[in-house]
Short mmCIF file of C-alpha atoms and ligand atoms in Angstrom, two decimals:
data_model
loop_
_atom_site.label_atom_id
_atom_site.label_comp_id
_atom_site.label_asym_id
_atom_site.label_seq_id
_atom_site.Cartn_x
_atom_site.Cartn_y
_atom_site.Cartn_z
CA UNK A 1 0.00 0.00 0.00
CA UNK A 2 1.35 3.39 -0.84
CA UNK A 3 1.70 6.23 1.89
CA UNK A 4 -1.45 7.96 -0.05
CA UNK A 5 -3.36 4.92 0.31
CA UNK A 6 -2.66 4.58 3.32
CA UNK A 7 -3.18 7.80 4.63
CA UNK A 8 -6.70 8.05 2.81
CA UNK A 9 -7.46 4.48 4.70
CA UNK A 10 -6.16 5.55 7.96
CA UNK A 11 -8.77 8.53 7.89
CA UNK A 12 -11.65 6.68 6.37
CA UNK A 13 -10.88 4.11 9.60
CA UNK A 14 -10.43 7.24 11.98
CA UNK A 15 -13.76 8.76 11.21
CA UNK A 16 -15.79 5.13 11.54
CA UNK A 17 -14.03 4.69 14.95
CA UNK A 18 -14.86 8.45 16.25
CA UNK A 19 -18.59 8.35 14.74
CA UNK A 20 -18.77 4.52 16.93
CA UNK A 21 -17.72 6.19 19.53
CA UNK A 22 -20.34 8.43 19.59
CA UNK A 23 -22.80 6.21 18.33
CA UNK A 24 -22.12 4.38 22.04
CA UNK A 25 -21.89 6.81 24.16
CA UNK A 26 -18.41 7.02 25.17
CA UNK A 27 -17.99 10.27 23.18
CA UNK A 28 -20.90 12.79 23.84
CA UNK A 29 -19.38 15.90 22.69
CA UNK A 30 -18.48 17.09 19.66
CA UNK A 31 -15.30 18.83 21.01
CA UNK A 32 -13.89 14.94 21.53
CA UNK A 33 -15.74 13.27 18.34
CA UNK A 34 -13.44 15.40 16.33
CA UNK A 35 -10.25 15.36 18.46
CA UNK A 36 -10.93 11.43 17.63
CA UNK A 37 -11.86 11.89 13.98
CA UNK A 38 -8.72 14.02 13.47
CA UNK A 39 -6.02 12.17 15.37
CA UNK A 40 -4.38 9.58 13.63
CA UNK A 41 -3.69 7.04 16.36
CA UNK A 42 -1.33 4.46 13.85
CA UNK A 43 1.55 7.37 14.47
CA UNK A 44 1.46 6.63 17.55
CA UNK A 45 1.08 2.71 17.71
CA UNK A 46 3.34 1.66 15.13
CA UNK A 47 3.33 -1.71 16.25
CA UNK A 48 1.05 -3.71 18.70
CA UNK A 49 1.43 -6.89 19.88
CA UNK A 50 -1.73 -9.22 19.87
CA UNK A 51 -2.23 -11.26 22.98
CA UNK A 52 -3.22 -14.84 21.92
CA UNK A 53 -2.36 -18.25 23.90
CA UNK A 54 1.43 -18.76 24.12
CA UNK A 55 2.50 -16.42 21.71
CA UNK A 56 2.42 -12.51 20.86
CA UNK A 57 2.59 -11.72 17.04
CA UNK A 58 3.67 -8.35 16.08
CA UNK A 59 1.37 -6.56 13.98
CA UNK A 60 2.73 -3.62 12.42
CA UNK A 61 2.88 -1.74 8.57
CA UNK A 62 4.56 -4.77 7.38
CA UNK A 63 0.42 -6.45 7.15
CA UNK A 64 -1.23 -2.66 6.62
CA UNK A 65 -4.72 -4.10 6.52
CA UNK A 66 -4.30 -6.12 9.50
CA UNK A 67 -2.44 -3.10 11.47
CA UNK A 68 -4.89 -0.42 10.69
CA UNK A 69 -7.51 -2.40 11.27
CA UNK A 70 -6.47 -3.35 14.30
CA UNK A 71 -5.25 0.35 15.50
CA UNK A 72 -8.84 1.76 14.63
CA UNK A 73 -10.77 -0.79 16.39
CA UNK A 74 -12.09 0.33 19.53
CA UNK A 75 -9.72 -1.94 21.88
CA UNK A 76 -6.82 -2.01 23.70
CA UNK A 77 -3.44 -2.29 22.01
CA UNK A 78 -0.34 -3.72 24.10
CA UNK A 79 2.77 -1.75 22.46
CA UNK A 80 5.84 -3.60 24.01
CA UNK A 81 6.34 -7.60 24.47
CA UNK A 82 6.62 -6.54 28.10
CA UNK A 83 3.27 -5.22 28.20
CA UNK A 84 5.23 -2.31 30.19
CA UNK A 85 2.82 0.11 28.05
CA UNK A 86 -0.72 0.06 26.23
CA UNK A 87 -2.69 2.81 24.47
CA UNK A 88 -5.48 2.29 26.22
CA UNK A 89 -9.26 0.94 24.73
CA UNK A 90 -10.32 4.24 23.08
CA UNK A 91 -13.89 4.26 24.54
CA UNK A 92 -12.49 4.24 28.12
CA UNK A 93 -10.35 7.22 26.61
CA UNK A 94 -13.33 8.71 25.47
CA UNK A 95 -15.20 8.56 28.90
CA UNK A 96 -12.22 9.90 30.91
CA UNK A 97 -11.66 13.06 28.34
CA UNK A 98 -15.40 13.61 28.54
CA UNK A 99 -15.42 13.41 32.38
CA UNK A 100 -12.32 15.62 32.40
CA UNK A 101 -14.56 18.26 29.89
CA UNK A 102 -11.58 20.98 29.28
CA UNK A 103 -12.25 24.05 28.27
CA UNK A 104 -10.91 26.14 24.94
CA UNK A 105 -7.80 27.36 27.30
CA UNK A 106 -7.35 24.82 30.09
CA UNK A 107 -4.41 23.62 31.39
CA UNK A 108 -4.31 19.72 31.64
CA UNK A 109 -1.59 17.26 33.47
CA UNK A 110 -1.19 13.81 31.89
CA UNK A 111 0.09 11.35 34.06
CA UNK A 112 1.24 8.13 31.82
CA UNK A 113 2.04 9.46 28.51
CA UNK A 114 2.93 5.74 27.21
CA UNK A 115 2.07 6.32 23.41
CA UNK A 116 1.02 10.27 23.59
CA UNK A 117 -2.06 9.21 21.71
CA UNK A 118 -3.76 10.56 24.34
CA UNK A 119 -1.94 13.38 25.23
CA UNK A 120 -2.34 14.13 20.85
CA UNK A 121 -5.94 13.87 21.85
CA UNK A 122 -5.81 16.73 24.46
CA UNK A 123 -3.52 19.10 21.94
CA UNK A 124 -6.09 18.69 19.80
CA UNK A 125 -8.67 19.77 22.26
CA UNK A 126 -6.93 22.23 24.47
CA UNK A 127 -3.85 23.45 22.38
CA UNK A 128 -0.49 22.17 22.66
CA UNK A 129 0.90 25.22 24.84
CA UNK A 130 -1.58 23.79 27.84
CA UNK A 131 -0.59 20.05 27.66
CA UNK A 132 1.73 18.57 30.24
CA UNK A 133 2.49 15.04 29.81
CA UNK A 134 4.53 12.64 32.47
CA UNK A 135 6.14 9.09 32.30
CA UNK A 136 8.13 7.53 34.26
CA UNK A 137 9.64 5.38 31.32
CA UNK A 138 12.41 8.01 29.42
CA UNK A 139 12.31 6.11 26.04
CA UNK A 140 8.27 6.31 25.58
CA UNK A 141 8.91 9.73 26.55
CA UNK A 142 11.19 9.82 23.39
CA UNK A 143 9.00 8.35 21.23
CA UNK A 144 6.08 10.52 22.04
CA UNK A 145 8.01 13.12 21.80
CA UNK A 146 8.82 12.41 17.76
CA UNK A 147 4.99 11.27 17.26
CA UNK A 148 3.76 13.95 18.32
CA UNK A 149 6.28 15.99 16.45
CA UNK A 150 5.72 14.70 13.41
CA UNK A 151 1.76 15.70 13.49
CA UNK A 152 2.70 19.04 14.44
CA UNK A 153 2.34 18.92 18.64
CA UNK A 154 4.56 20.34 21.28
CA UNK A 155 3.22 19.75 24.63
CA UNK A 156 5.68 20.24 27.54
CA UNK A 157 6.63 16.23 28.09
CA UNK A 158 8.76 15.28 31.30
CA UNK A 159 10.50 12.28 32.69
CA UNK A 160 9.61 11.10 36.02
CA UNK A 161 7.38 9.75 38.76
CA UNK A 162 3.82 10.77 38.38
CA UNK A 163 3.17 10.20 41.89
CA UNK A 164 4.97 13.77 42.17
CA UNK A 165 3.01 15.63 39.62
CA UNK A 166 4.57 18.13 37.36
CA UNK A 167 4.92 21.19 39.33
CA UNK A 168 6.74 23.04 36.60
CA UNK A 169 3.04 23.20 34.93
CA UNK A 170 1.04 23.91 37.68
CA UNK A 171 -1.79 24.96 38.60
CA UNK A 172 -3.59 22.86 36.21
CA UNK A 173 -7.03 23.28 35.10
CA UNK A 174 -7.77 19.48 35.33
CA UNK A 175 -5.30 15.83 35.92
CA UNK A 176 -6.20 12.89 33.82
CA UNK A 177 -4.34 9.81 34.82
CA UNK A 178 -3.61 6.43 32.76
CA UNK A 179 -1.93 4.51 35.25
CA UNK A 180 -3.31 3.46 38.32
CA UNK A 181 -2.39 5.20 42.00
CA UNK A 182 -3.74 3.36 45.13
CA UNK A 183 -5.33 6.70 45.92
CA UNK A 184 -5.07 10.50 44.71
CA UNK A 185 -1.42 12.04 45.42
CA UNK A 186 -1.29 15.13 47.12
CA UNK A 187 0.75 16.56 44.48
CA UNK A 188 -2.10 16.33 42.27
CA UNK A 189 -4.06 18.07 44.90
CA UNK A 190 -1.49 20.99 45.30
CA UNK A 191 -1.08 20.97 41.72
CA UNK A 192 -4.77 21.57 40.61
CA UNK A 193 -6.22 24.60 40.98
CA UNK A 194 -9.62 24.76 43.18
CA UNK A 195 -12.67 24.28 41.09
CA UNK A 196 -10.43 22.21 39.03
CA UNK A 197 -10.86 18.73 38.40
CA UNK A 198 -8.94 15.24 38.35
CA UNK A 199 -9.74 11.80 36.63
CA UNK A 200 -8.08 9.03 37.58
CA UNK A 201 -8.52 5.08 37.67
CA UNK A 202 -8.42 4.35 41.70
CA UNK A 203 -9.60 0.60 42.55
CA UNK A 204 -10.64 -0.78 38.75
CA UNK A 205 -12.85 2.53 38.80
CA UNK A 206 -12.77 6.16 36.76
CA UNK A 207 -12.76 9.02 39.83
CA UNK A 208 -14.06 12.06 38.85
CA UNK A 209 -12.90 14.71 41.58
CA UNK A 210 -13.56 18.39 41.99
CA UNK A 211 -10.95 20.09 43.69
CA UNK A 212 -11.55 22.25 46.50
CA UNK A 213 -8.88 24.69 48.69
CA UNK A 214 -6.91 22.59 50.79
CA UNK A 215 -6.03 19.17 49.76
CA UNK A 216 -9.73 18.63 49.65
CA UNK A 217 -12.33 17.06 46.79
CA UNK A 218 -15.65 15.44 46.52
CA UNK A 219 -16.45 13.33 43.58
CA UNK A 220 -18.25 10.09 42.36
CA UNK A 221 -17.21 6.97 39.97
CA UNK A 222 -18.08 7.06 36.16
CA UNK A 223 -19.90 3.28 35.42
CA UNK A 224 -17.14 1.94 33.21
CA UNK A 225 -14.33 -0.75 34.48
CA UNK A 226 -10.29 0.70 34.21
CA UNK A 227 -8.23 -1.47 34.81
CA UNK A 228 -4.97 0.40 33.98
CA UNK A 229 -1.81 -0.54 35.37
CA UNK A 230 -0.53 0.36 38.63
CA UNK A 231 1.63 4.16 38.98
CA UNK A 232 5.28 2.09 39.48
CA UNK A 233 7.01 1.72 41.77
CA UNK A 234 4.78 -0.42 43.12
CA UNK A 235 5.79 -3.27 45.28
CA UNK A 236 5.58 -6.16 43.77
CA UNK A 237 6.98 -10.69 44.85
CA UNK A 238 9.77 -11.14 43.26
CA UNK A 239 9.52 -14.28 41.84
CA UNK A 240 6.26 -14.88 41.23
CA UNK A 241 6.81 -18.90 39.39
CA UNK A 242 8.57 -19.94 42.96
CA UNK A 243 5.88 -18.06 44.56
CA UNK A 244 2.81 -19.91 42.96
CA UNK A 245 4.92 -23.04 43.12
CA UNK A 246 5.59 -22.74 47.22
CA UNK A 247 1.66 -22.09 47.38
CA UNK A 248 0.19 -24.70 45.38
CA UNK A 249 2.35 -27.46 47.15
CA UNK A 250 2.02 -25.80 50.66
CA UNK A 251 0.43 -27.87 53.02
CA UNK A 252 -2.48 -26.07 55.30
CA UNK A 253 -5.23 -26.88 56.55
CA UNK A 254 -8.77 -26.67 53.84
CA UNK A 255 -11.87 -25.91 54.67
CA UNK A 256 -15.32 -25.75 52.31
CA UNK A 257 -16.18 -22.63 50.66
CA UNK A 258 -19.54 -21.92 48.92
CA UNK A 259 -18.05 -18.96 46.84
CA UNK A 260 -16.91 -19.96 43.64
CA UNK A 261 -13.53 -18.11 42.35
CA UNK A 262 -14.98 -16.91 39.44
CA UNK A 263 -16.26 -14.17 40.94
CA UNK A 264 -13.12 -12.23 40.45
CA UNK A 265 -13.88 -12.38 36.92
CA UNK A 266 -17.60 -9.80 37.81
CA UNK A 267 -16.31 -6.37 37.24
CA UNK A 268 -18.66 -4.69 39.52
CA UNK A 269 -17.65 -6.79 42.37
CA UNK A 270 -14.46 -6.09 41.49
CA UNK A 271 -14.32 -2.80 42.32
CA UNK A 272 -15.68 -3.59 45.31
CA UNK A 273 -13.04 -5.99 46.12
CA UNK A 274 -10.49 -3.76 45.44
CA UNK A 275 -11.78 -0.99 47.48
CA UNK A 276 -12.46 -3.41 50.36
CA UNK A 277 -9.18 -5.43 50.15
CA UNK A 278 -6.14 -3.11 48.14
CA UNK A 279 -3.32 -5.16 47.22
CA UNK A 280 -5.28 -8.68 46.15
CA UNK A 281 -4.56 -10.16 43.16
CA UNK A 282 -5.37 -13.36 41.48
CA UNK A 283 -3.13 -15.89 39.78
CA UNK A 284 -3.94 -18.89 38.21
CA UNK A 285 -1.43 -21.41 37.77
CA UNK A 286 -3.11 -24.40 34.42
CA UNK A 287 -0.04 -27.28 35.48
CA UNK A 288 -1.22 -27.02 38.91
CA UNK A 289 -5.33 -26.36 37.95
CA UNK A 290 -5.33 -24.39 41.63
CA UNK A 291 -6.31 -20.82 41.82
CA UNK A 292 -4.34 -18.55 44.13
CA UNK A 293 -5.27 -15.12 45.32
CA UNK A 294 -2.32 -13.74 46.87
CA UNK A 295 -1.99 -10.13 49.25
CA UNK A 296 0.78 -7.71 48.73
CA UNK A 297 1.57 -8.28 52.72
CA UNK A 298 2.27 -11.75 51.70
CA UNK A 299 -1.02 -13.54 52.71
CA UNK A 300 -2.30 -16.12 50.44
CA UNK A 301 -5.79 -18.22 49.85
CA UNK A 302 -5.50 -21.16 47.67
CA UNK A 303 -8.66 -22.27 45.51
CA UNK A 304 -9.24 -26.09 44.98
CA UNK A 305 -12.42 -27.97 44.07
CA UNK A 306 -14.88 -25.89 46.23
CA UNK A 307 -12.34 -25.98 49.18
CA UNK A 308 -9.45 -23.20 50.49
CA UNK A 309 -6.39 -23.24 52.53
CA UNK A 310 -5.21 -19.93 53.74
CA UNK A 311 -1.89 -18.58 55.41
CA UNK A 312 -0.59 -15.40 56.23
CA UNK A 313 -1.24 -12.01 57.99
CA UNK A 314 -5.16 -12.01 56.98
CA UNK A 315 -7.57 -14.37 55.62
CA UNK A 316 -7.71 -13.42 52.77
CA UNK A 317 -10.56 -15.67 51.34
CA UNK A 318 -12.63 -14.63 54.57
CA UNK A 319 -12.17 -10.98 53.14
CA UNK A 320 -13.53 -12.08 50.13
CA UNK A 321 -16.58 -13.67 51.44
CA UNK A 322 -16.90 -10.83 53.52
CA UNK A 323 -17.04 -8.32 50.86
CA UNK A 324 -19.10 -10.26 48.63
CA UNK A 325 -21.41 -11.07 51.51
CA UNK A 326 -21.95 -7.52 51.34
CA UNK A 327 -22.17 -6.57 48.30
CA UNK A 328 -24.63 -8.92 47.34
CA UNK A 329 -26.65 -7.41 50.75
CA UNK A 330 -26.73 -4.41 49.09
CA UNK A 331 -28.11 -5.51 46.49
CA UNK A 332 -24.82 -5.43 44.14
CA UNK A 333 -23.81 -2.33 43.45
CA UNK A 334 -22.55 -0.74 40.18
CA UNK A 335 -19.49 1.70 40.71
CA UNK A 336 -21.58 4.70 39.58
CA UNK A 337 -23.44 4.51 42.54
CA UNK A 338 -20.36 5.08 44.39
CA UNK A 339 -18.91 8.66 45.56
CA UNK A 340 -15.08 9.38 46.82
CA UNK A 341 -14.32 11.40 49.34
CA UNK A 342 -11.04 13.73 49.57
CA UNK A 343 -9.89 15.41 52.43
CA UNK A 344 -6.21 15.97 53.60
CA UNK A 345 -5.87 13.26 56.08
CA UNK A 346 -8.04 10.76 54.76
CA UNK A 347 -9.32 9.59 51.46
CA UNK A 348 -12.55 7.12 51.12
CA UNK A 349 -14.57 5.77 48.65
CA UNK A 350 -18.50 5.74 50.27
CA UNK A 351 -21.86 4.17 49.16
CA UNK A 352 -23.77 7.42 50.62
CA UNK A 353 -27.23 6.14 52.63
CA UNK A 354 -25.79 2.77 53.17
CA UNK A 355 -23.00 3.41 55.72
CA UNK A 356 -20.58 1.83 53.58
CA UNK A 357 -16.81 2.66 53.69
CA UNK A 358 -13.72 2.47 52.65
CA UNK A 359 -10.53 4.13 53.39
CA UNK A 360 -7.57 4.19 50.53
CA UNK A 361 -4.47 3.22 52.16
CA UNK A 362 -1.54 5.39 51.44
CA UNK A 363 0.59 2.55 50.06
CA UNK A 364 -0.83 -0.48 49.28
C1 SAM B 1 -1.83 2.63 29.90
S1 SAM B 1 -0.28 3.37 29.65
C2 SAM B 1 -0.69 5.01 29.17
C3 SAM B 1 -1.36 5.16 27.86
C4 SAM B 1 -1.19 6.54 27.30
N1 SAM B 1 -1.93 7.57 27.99
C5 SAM B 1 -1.45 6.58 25.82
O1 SAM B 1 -2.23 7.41 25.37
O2 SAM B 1 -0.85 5.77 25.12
C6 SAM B 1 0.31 3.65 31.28
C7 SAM B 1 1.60 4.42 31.34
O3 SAM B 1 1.82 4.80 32.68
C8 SAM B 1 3.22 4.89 32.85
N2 SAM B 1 3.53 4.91 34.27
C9 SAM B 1 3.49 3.89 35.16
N3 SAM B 1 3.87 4.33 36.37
C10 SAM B 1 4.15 5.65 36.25
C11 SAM B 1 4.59 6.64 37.16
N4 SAM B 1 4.84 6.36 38.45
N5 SAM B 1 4.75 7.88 36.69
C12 SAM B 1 4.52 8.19 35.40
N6 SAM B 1 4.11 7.28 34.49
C13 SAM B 1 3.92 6.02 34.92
C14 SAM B 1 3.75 3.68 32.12
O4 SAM B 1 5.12 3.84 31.79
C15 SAM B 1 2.82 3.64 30.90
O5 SAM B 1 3.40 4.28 29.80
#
């Protein structure tokens, strides 16, 4: 294909995937239906890596049909074998930038610039000059950087921990994060100006906060599942093969348990989860057909034929029960329904009328 064919594809693709977009719901304004319908997200995914069983074919120019296909479908797109980055499943995009809703002149703070897809996607909306965009990775930064170049966008990128904000910028107008913290830093906080707002992915959810004086915000949860990956550092086992492996042959004491593991896989009782127990994960081992939910303290619950063992600090699978217990008293709540709570010692994530809350531990 020649660079005029593709070009005239890549646009006739771009405008199908803005106008579905729309035609779902994800984009509601036309502000962000033609930030999507102009920005051609193929600069900025060159190459993606499809995730099938075992093995993770590149797709890139080399198969043009298959590539631009694939980079104007509305999905997810892992960019590096390491799955260390991923332009993110342009309809979650969409929901975030709408819940951020810049104006003509605002300032906005990116925190995860992986591709700069999305940070294009704000230049388009808000103007280059009032774009900030942070990673913590120096050579995405550099490729951004030349994407973004080469469609004519400047923003102001920088190298480093998004945890800390970009203070160079501030005060910012609104924060959109793409990775995930445990709960909002209070650089963000300093860094936004009151009556501005932040969006970030907090426990598998979208937060939308507005910012009041003093370390202080009140917002809710859009209905939509994130699951983004973690702001690094974050503490992670070392080795997680010996880990599964020590777990799976451990010997402990089993008891029954009506509550079948699957239920990780529900996404609204996932959020749940994660706001009731930070720091679980799940990790399924095929050679040794058990299912292992492990704790970042180092607790443990192993899964096996409608029975668990359990060792550690907590119990963990009696935290499960617990919150599901709950969740399913209340009649199973969708995250939408829930609000989050900001204040300078304390941050919590509340289902108002229900007496239902959680606090968001500083680290995990
Ligand atoms: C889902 S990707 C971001 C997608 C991106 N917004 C785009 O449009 O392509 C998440 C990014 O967060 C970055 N990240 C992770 N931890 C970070 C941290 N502590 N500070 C800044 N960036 C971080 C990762 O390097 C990764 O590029």
């Amino acid at each position: 294909m020649s660079g005029d064919l593709w070009e005239s594809r890549a646009e006739k693709l771009r405008w199908q995937l803005a106008k579905s977009l729309a035609a779902d719901g994800a984009v509601t304004s036309e502000a962000w239906k033609a930030a999507f319908a102009a920005v051609p997200r193929h600069v900025f995914v060159p190459r993606f890596y499809r995730q099938t069983p075992g093995e993770q074919p590149v797709v890139d120019e080399s198969t043009p049909d298959a590539w631009l296909e694939g980079v104007y479908t509305n999905q997810l797109l892992v960019v590096s074998p390491d799955v260390k980055s991923s332009s993110t499943v342009p309809s979650l995009m969409a929901a975030m930038l709408e819940a951020l809703d810049p104006q003509d002149d605002h300032r906005v703070l990116e925190i995860g610039t992986g591709t700069g897809y999305n940070a294009a996607l704000l230049s388009h909306r808000v103007g280059d000059s009032n774009v900030v965009s942070v990673d913590i990775a120096a050579d995405l930064i550099n490729d951004a950087q030349a994407r973004l170049a080469s469609i004519g966008y400047r923003p102001t990128l920088g190298i480093g921990d998004g945890a800390e904000g970009w203070a160079g910028g501030a005060l910012y107008d609104g924060i959109i994060a793409t990775c995930a913290p445990n709960r909002i830093p209070d650089a963000w906080l300093d860094q936004t100006r009151p009556g501005g707002r932040i969006v970030t992915p907090i426990a598998t959810g979208v937060a939308v906060v507005d910012i009041e004086p003093g370390r202080k915000g009140e917002g809710r949860f859009l209905q939509v599942a994130a699951f983004f990956m973690p702001l690094r550092p974050t503490p992670r086992p070392a080795d997680l093969g010996t880990q599964i492996a020590d777990i799976a042959s451990a010997i402990a004491s089993t008891r029954p348990t009506d509550l079948d593991e699957k239920i990780w896989f529900d996404d609204d009782f996932r959020f749940v989860l994660a706001a009731a127990l930070p720091g679980i994960r799940f990790l399924s081992k095929l050679e040794t057909g058990v299912t292992i939910f492990t704790h970042l303290d180092g607790s443990w619950a192993r899964l096996d034929n409608g029975t668990v063992a359990q060792a550690g600090d907590q119990q963990i699978w009696n935290a499960v029960e617990a919150a599901h217990k709950r969740w399913d008293d209340l009649g199973r709540p969708t995250r939408d329904m829930f609000s989050i709570s900001v204040k300078p010692e304390s941050q919590h994530i509340r289902l108002e009328g229900h007496g239902v809350e959680w606090a968001l531990p500083r680290v995990p």
